[in-house]
Amino acid sequence: MSSTEDLIRQLRAPDQRGMGRIEEAEYGVPNVERLTRIDNAARTIRSWNSRCIPGLLQTPEYAMSLTQAINPHLPMMEVRRRTLLKSARTQAFMRRTLTGDLRLACFLVGEEGIIHSTQDTNAHAMQLRHLLMMSAHEKVMIQVLPGHKIPPALSDHFLLWGLEEETSDPDGPKIPPQRMGYIETIMGGWYSTRLDDMARMHSGFSDMIREAMSAEDSRTFIREVLASWRAVQSRTSPEPTTGLGSSSPVTPTTTALELPPPHPEV
């Protein structure tokens, strides 16, 4: 019979170079600063999240509400601290998008992330307005994946960076840009730069983009969901959505507040 160590060794990939767990499992100051530096070095960003708005697009109010929902036992001071850290990273991304050399940021959001609110319905409505504003920028593409579409490998979320191209010699040929993938789990954050991992992640992202609503249809869907939230806030009946490729609401008879409770992910 194999020893426990042998069993674990058999699970381990023979080549773990270029991948591993991020140093800190907690979303602390060093980790945010590292991720921000990677954002700043990236020429392209691709982000997928099935249940929440991707972090780089989150407003401070939405980020705080989400942090509270994910970490219900955190003291409010720590919730605010983490929100400030996340917001600083988001602001850096927005500055670079508007004035920097970022080529393209492509965000794919699950339908559930658009429809379902965190604990703060006002924050969710403000978040949807922010999505509409960002989607108008030429460097930002936001698409919604209908809820009945199953993502590759049932992936909840991941982030892909196409990092800056480098040259060993100013007059020599350019080295192909480095790619890096990142996910967060209950065991902490994990990264990879391995070619086979990047190929799978890019392929999965491309497959979901093909299944998603178009950018224009996604904007229309977000506007209609936002209208339903405004109706709830004003205590009137929500306007029906046309459900452009959506698995949910061609004839929504419930209000946004009557939707099932959210299951937030980072």
Short mmCIF file of C-alpha atoms in Angstrom, two decimals:
data_model
loop_
_atom_site.label_atom_id
_atom_site.label_comp_id
_atom_site.label_asym_id
_atom_site.label_seq_id
_atom_site.Cartn_x
_atom_site.Cartn_y
_atom_site.Cartn_z
CA MET A 1 0.00 0.00 0.00
CA SER A 2 1.32 3.46 -0.92
CA SER A 3 2.21 5.85 1.85
CA THR A 4 0.31 9.12 2.23
CA GLU A 5 3.34 10.99 0.88
CA ASP A 6 3.41 8.75 -2.20
CA LEU A 7 -0.30 9.34 -2.83
CA ILE A 8 0.19 13.10 -2.66
CA ARG A 9 3.26 12.92 -4.89
CA GLN A 10 1.23 11.05 -7.51
CA LEU A 11 -1.27 13.92 -7.58
CA ARG A 12 1.43 16.51 -8.14
CA ALA A 13 2.07 17.64 -11.71
CA PRO A 14 5.54 16.52 -12.86
CA ASP A 15 6.32 20.07 -14.03
CA GLN A 16 5.13 22.82 -11.69
CA ARG A 17 7.45 25.49 -13.02
CA GLY A 18 5.66 28.70 -13.92
CA MET A 19 2.67 28.08 -11.65
CA GLY A 20 1.80 28.00 -7.97
CA ARG A 21 -0.09 29.55 -5.08
CA ILE A 22 0.16 33.28 -4.48
CA GLU A 23 2.20 34.07 -1.39
CA GLU A 24 -0.70 35.30 0.75
CA ALA A 25 -4.11 33.65 0.80
CA GLU A 26 -5.68 36.72 2.38
CA TYR A 27 -6.45 39.68 0.15
CA GLY A 28 -3.92 41.84 2.00
CA VAL A 29 -1.88 44.90 1.09
CA PRO A 30 1.09 43.09 -0.54
CA ASN A 31 -1.18 40.94 -2.70
CA VAL A 32 -3.22 43.88 -4.00
CA GLU A 33 -0.06 45.82 -4.78
CA ARG A 34 1.38 42.87 -6.71
CA LEU A 35 -1.81 42.45 -8.75
CA THR A 36 -1.91 46.20 -9.44
CA ARG A 37 1.64 46.09 -10.78
CA ILE A 38 0.63 43.24 -13.10
CA ASP A 39 -2.42 45.23 -14.24
CA ASN A 40 -0.11 48.15 -15.04
CA ALA A 41 2.22 45.94 -17.07
CA ALA A 42 -0.57 44.33 -19.07
CA ARG A 43 -1.40 45.33 -22.63
CA THR A 44 -4.58 43.25 -22.59
CA ILE A 45 -6.83 42.05 -19.78
CA ARG A 46 -9.49 39.34 -19.98
CA SER A 47 -11.71 38.73 -16.98
CA TRP A 48 -14.55 36.27 -16.38
CA ASN A 49 -16.86 36.06 -13.36
CA SER A 50 -20.04 34.01 -13.27
CA ARG A 51 -21.75 35.45 -10.18
CA CYS A 52 -20.30 38.89 -9.48
CA ILE A 53 -19.09 41.96 -11.31
CA PRO A 54 -15.34 41.52 -12.03
CA GLY A 55 -13.13 43.27 -9.48
CA LEU A 56 -11.61 45.84 -11.85
CA LEU A 57 -15.10 47.14 -12.65
CA GLN A 58 -16.45 47.24 -9.09
CA THR A 59 -17.58 50.50 -7.52
CA PRO A 60 -16.51 51.11 -3.88
CA GLU A 61 -20.08 50.61 -2.63
CA TYR A 62 -20.48 47.32 -4.49
CA ALA A 63 -17.03 46.13 -3.38
CA MET A 64 -17.87 46.86 0.26
CA SER A 65 -21.22 45.08 0.07
CA LEU A 66 -19.60 42.10 -1.61
CA THR A 67 -16.75 41.95 0.92
CA GLN A 68 -19.28 41.89 3.74
CA ALA A 69 -21.28 39.12 2.08
CA ILE A 70 -18.20 36.95 1.45
CA ASN A 71 -16.68 37.59 4.89
CA PRO A 72 -19.65 37.99 7.28
CA HIS A 73 -17.47 37.77 10.41
CA LEU A 74 -15.02 40.52 9.47
CA PRO A 75 -15.13 43.65 11.63
CA MET A 76 -16.31 46.73 9.73
CA MET A 77 -12.91 48.39 10.01
CA GLU A 78 -11.32 45.51 8.10
CA VAL A 79 -14.14 45.54 5.52
CA ARG A 80 -13.43 49.24 4.89
CA ARG A 81 -9.69 48.63 4.66
CA ARG A 82 -10.11 45.90 2.06
CA THR A 83 -12.56 48.05 0.14
CA LEU A 84 -10.06 50.90 0.01
CA LEU A 85 -7.37 48.54 -1.29
CA LYS A 86 -9.63 47.15 -4.00
CA SER A 87 -10.83 50.61 -4.97
CA ALA A 88 -7.25 51.89 -5.33
CA ARG A 89 -6.54 49.03 -7.76
CA THR A 90 -9.74 49.79 -9.69
CA GLN A 91 -8.87 53.50 -9.92
CA ALA A 92 -5.40 52.62 -11.25
CA PHE A 93 -7.03 50.46 -13.92
CA MET A 94 -9.45 53.21 -14.91
CA ARG A 95 -6.67 55.82 -15.19
CA ARG A 96 -4.67 53.53 -17.43
CA THR A 97 -7.72 52.70 -19.52
CA LEU A 98 -8.53 56.36 -20.11
CA THR A 99 -5.04 57.78 -20.51
CA GLY A 100 -2.54 54.89 -20.69
CA ASP A 101 -1.36 52.30 -23.19
CA LEU A 102 -3.78 49.51 -22.34
CA ARG A 103 -4.96 48.04 -25.65
CA LEU A 104 -8.09 46.18 -24.59
CA ALA A 105 -9.89 45.06 -21.45
CA CYS A 106 -12.47 42.38 -22.13
CA PHE A 107 -14.92 41.49 -19.35
CA LEU A 108 -17.34 38.58 -19.41
CA VAL A 109 -20.02 38.53 -16.70
CA GLY A 110 -22.49 35.77 -15.93
CA GLU A 111 -26.15 36.73 -16.14
CA GLU A 112 -26.50 35.98 -12.43
CA GLY A 113 -23.95 38.68 -11.63
CA ILE A 114 -26.06 41.27 -13.45
CA ILE A 115 -29.45 40.24 -12.05
CA HIS A 116 -28.67 39.32 -8.46
CA SER A 117 -27.90 41.97 -5.90
CA THR A 118 -25.59 41.91 -2.93
CA GLN A 119 -27.06 43.00 0.41
CA ASP A 120 -27.13 46.64 -0.73
CA THR A 121 -29.64 47.15 -3.56
CA ASN A 122 -28.60 50.79 -4.05
CA ALA A 123 -24.99 49.68 -4.50
CA HIS A 124 -26.09 47.15 -7.13
CA ALA A 125 -28.00 49.80 -9.10
CA MET A 126 -25.00 52.14 -8.97
CA GLN A 127 -22.80 49.28 -10.11
CA LEU A 128 -24.96 48.64 -13.17
CA ARG A 129 -24.81 52.32 -14.10
CA HIS A 130 -21.01 52.15 -13.83
CA LEU A 131 -20.95 49.13 -16.17
CA LEU A 132 -22.91 51.08 -18.77
CA MET A 133 -20.52 54.00 -18.48
CA MET A 134 -17.43 51.80 -18.83
CA SER A 135 -18.90 49.84 -21.74
CA ALA A 136 -19.00 53.05 -23.78
CA HIS A 137 -15.19 53.26 -23.75
CA GLU A 138 -13.47 52.00 -26.89
CA LYS A 139 -10.89 50.01 -24.92
CA VAL A 140 -13.45 48.21 -22.76
CA MET A 141 -15.71 45.39 -23.91
CA ILE A 142 -18.36 43.99 -21.56
CA GLN A 143 -20.46 40.98 -22.50
CA VAL A 144 -23.02 38.94 -20.57
CA LEU A 145 -23.09 35.14 -20.66
CA PRO A 146 -26.70 33.82 -20.43
CA GLY A 147 -27.40 31.77 -17.33
CA HIS A 148 -28.23 28.57 -19.20
CA LYS A 149 -24.76 28.47 -20.79
CA ILE A 150 -22.31 26.28 -18.87
CA PRO A 151 -18.74 27.66 -18.76
CA PRO A 152 -15.81 25.36 -19.59
CA ALA A 153 -14.83 23.18 -16.63
CA LEU A 154 -17.61 24.90 -14.65
CA SER A 155 -15.17 27.74 -13.98
CA ASP A 156 -16.56 30.47 -11.72
CA HIS A 157 -13.99 33.13 -12.51
CA PHE A 158 -10.47 33.82 -13.73
CA LEU A 159 -8.28 36.64 -14.96
CA LEU A 160 -5.87 36.65 -17.91
CA TRP A 161 -3.15 39.21 -18.63
CA GLY A 162 -1.24 39.74 -21.86
CA LEU A 163 1.88 41.39 -20.44
CA GLU A 164 4.06 44.00 -22.06
CA GLU A 165 6.26 42.91 -24.94
CA GLU A 166 9.97 43.02 -24.29
CA THR A 167 13.08 43.08 -26.48
CA SER A 168 16.51 41.81 -25.56
CA ASP A 169 17.97 44.13 -28.19
CA PRO A 170 16.31 47.44 -29.20
CA ASP A 171 17.06 46.64 -32.83
CA GLY A 172 16.26 42.94 -32.53
CA PRO A 173 13.00 41.05 -32.94
CA LYS A 174 10.32 41.42 -30.31
CA ILE A 175 9.83 38.58 -27.86
CA PRO A 176 6.21 37.39 -27.82
CA PRO A 177 4.27 38.86 -24.87
CA GLN A 178 4.15 36.86 -21.68
CA ARG A 179 0.74 35.59 -20.64
CA MET A 180 -0.39 35.02 -17.08
CA GLY A 181 -3.57 33.56 -15.58
CA TYR A 182 -4.96 34.01 -12.08
CA ILE A 183 -7.79 32.53 -10.02
CA GLU A 184 -8.89 32.79 -6.39
CA THR A 185 -10.15 29.85 -4.38
CA ILE A 186 -10.98 29.15 -0.75
CA MET A 187 -7.35 27.97 -0.44
CA GLY A 188 -5.95 31.24 -1.77
CA GLY A 189 -4.96 32.80 -5.08
CA TRP A 190 -3.19 30.77 -7.78
CA TYR A 191 -1.28 31.88 -10.86
CA SER A 192 0.14 30.20 -13.93
CA THR A 193 2.26 31.20 -16.91
CA ARG A 194 2.50 27.68 -18.37
CA LEU A 195 1.71 27.51 -22.06
CA ASP A 196 -0.77 24.63 -21.74
CA ASP A 197 -2.65 26.40 -18.92
CA MET A 198 -2.77 29.64 -20.91
CA ALA A 199 -4.01 27.80 -23.98
CA ARG A 200 -6.86 26.21 -22.00
CA MET A 201 -7.85 29.47 -20.34
CA HIS A 202 -7.76 31.48 -23.57
CA SER A 203 -9.67 28.78 -25.41
CA GLY A 204 -12.31 28.65 -22.66
CA PHE A 205 -12.66 32.43 -22.66
CA SER A 206 -13.05 32.48 -26.45
CA ASP A 207 -15.71 29.76 -26.29
CA MET A 208 -17.70 31.76 -23.73
CA ILE A 209 -17.39 34.97 -25.76
CA ARG A 210 -18.97 33.18 -28.73
CA GLU A 211 -21.87 32.02 -26.51
CA ALA A 212 -22.34 35.41 -24.84
CA MET A 213 -24.68 38.21 -25.83
CA SER A 214 -23.07 40.74 -28.14
CA ALA A 215 -21.65 43.89 -26.57
CA GLU A 216 -24.67 45.90 -27.75
CA ASP A 217 -27.19 43.30 -26.59
CA SER A 218 -25.34 43.11 -23.26
CA ARG A 219 -25.71 46.89 -22.81
CA THR A 220 -29.41 46.61 -23.59
CA PHE A 221 -29.80 43.77 -21.09
CA ILE A 222 -27.96 45.72 -18.37
CA ARG A 223 -30.15 48.78 -19.03
CA GLU A 224 -33.29 46.67 -18.67
CA VAL A 225 -32.12 45.06 -15.45
CA LEU A 226 -31.18 48.50 -14.13
CA ALA A 227 -34.68 49.72 -15.00
CA SER A 228 -36.12 46.88 -12.92
CA TRP A 229 -33.94 47.86 -9.96
CA ARG A 230 -35.02 51.49 -10.29
CA ALA A 231 -38.62 50.31 -10.33
CA VAL A 232 -38.04 48.35 -7.13
CA GLN A 233 -36.42 51.34 -5.48
CA SER A 234 -39.36 53.55 -6.45
CA ARG A 235 -41.80 50.78 -5.41
CA THR A 236 -43.32 50.43 -8.86
CA SER A 237 -43.56 47.39 -11.11
CA PRO A 238 -40.35 46.69 -13.02
CA GLU A 239 -40.26 47.10 -16.76
CA PRO A 240 -40.14 43.73 -18.56
CA THR A 241 -36.91 42.71 -20.25
CA THR A 242 -36.80 41.27 -23.72
CA GLY A 243 -34.28 38.67 -22.62
CA LEU A 244 -31.79 39.08 -25.47
CA GLY A 245 -30.21 35.63 -25.38
CA SER A 246 -31.06 35.51 -21.70
CA SER A 247 -32.18 32.38 -19.91
CA SER A 248 -34.17 34.41 -17.38
CA PRO A 249 -36.70 37.01 -17.84
CA VAL A 250 -38.72 37.28 -21.02
CA THR A 251 -41.82 37.75 -18.85
CA PRO A 252 -40.53 38.67 -15.42
CA THR A 253 -43.44 38.78 -13.00
CA THR A 254 -41.19 39.08 -9.95
CA THR A 255 -39.33 42.16 -8.83
CA ALA A 256 -35.59 42.28 -8.40
CA LEU A 257 -35.95 41.96 -4.65
CA GLU A 258 -37.86 38.70 -5.09
CA LEU A 259 -35.01 37.03 -6.95
CA PRO A 260 -33.15 34.20 -5.16
CA PRO A 261 -30.44 35.34 -2.75
CA PRO A 262 -26.96 35.82 -4.22
CA HIS A 263 -24.03 33.44 -3.82
CA PRO A 264 -21.13 35.89 -4.10
CA GLU A 265 -17.73 34.97 -5.44
CA VAL A 266 -14.65 37.11 -5.56
#
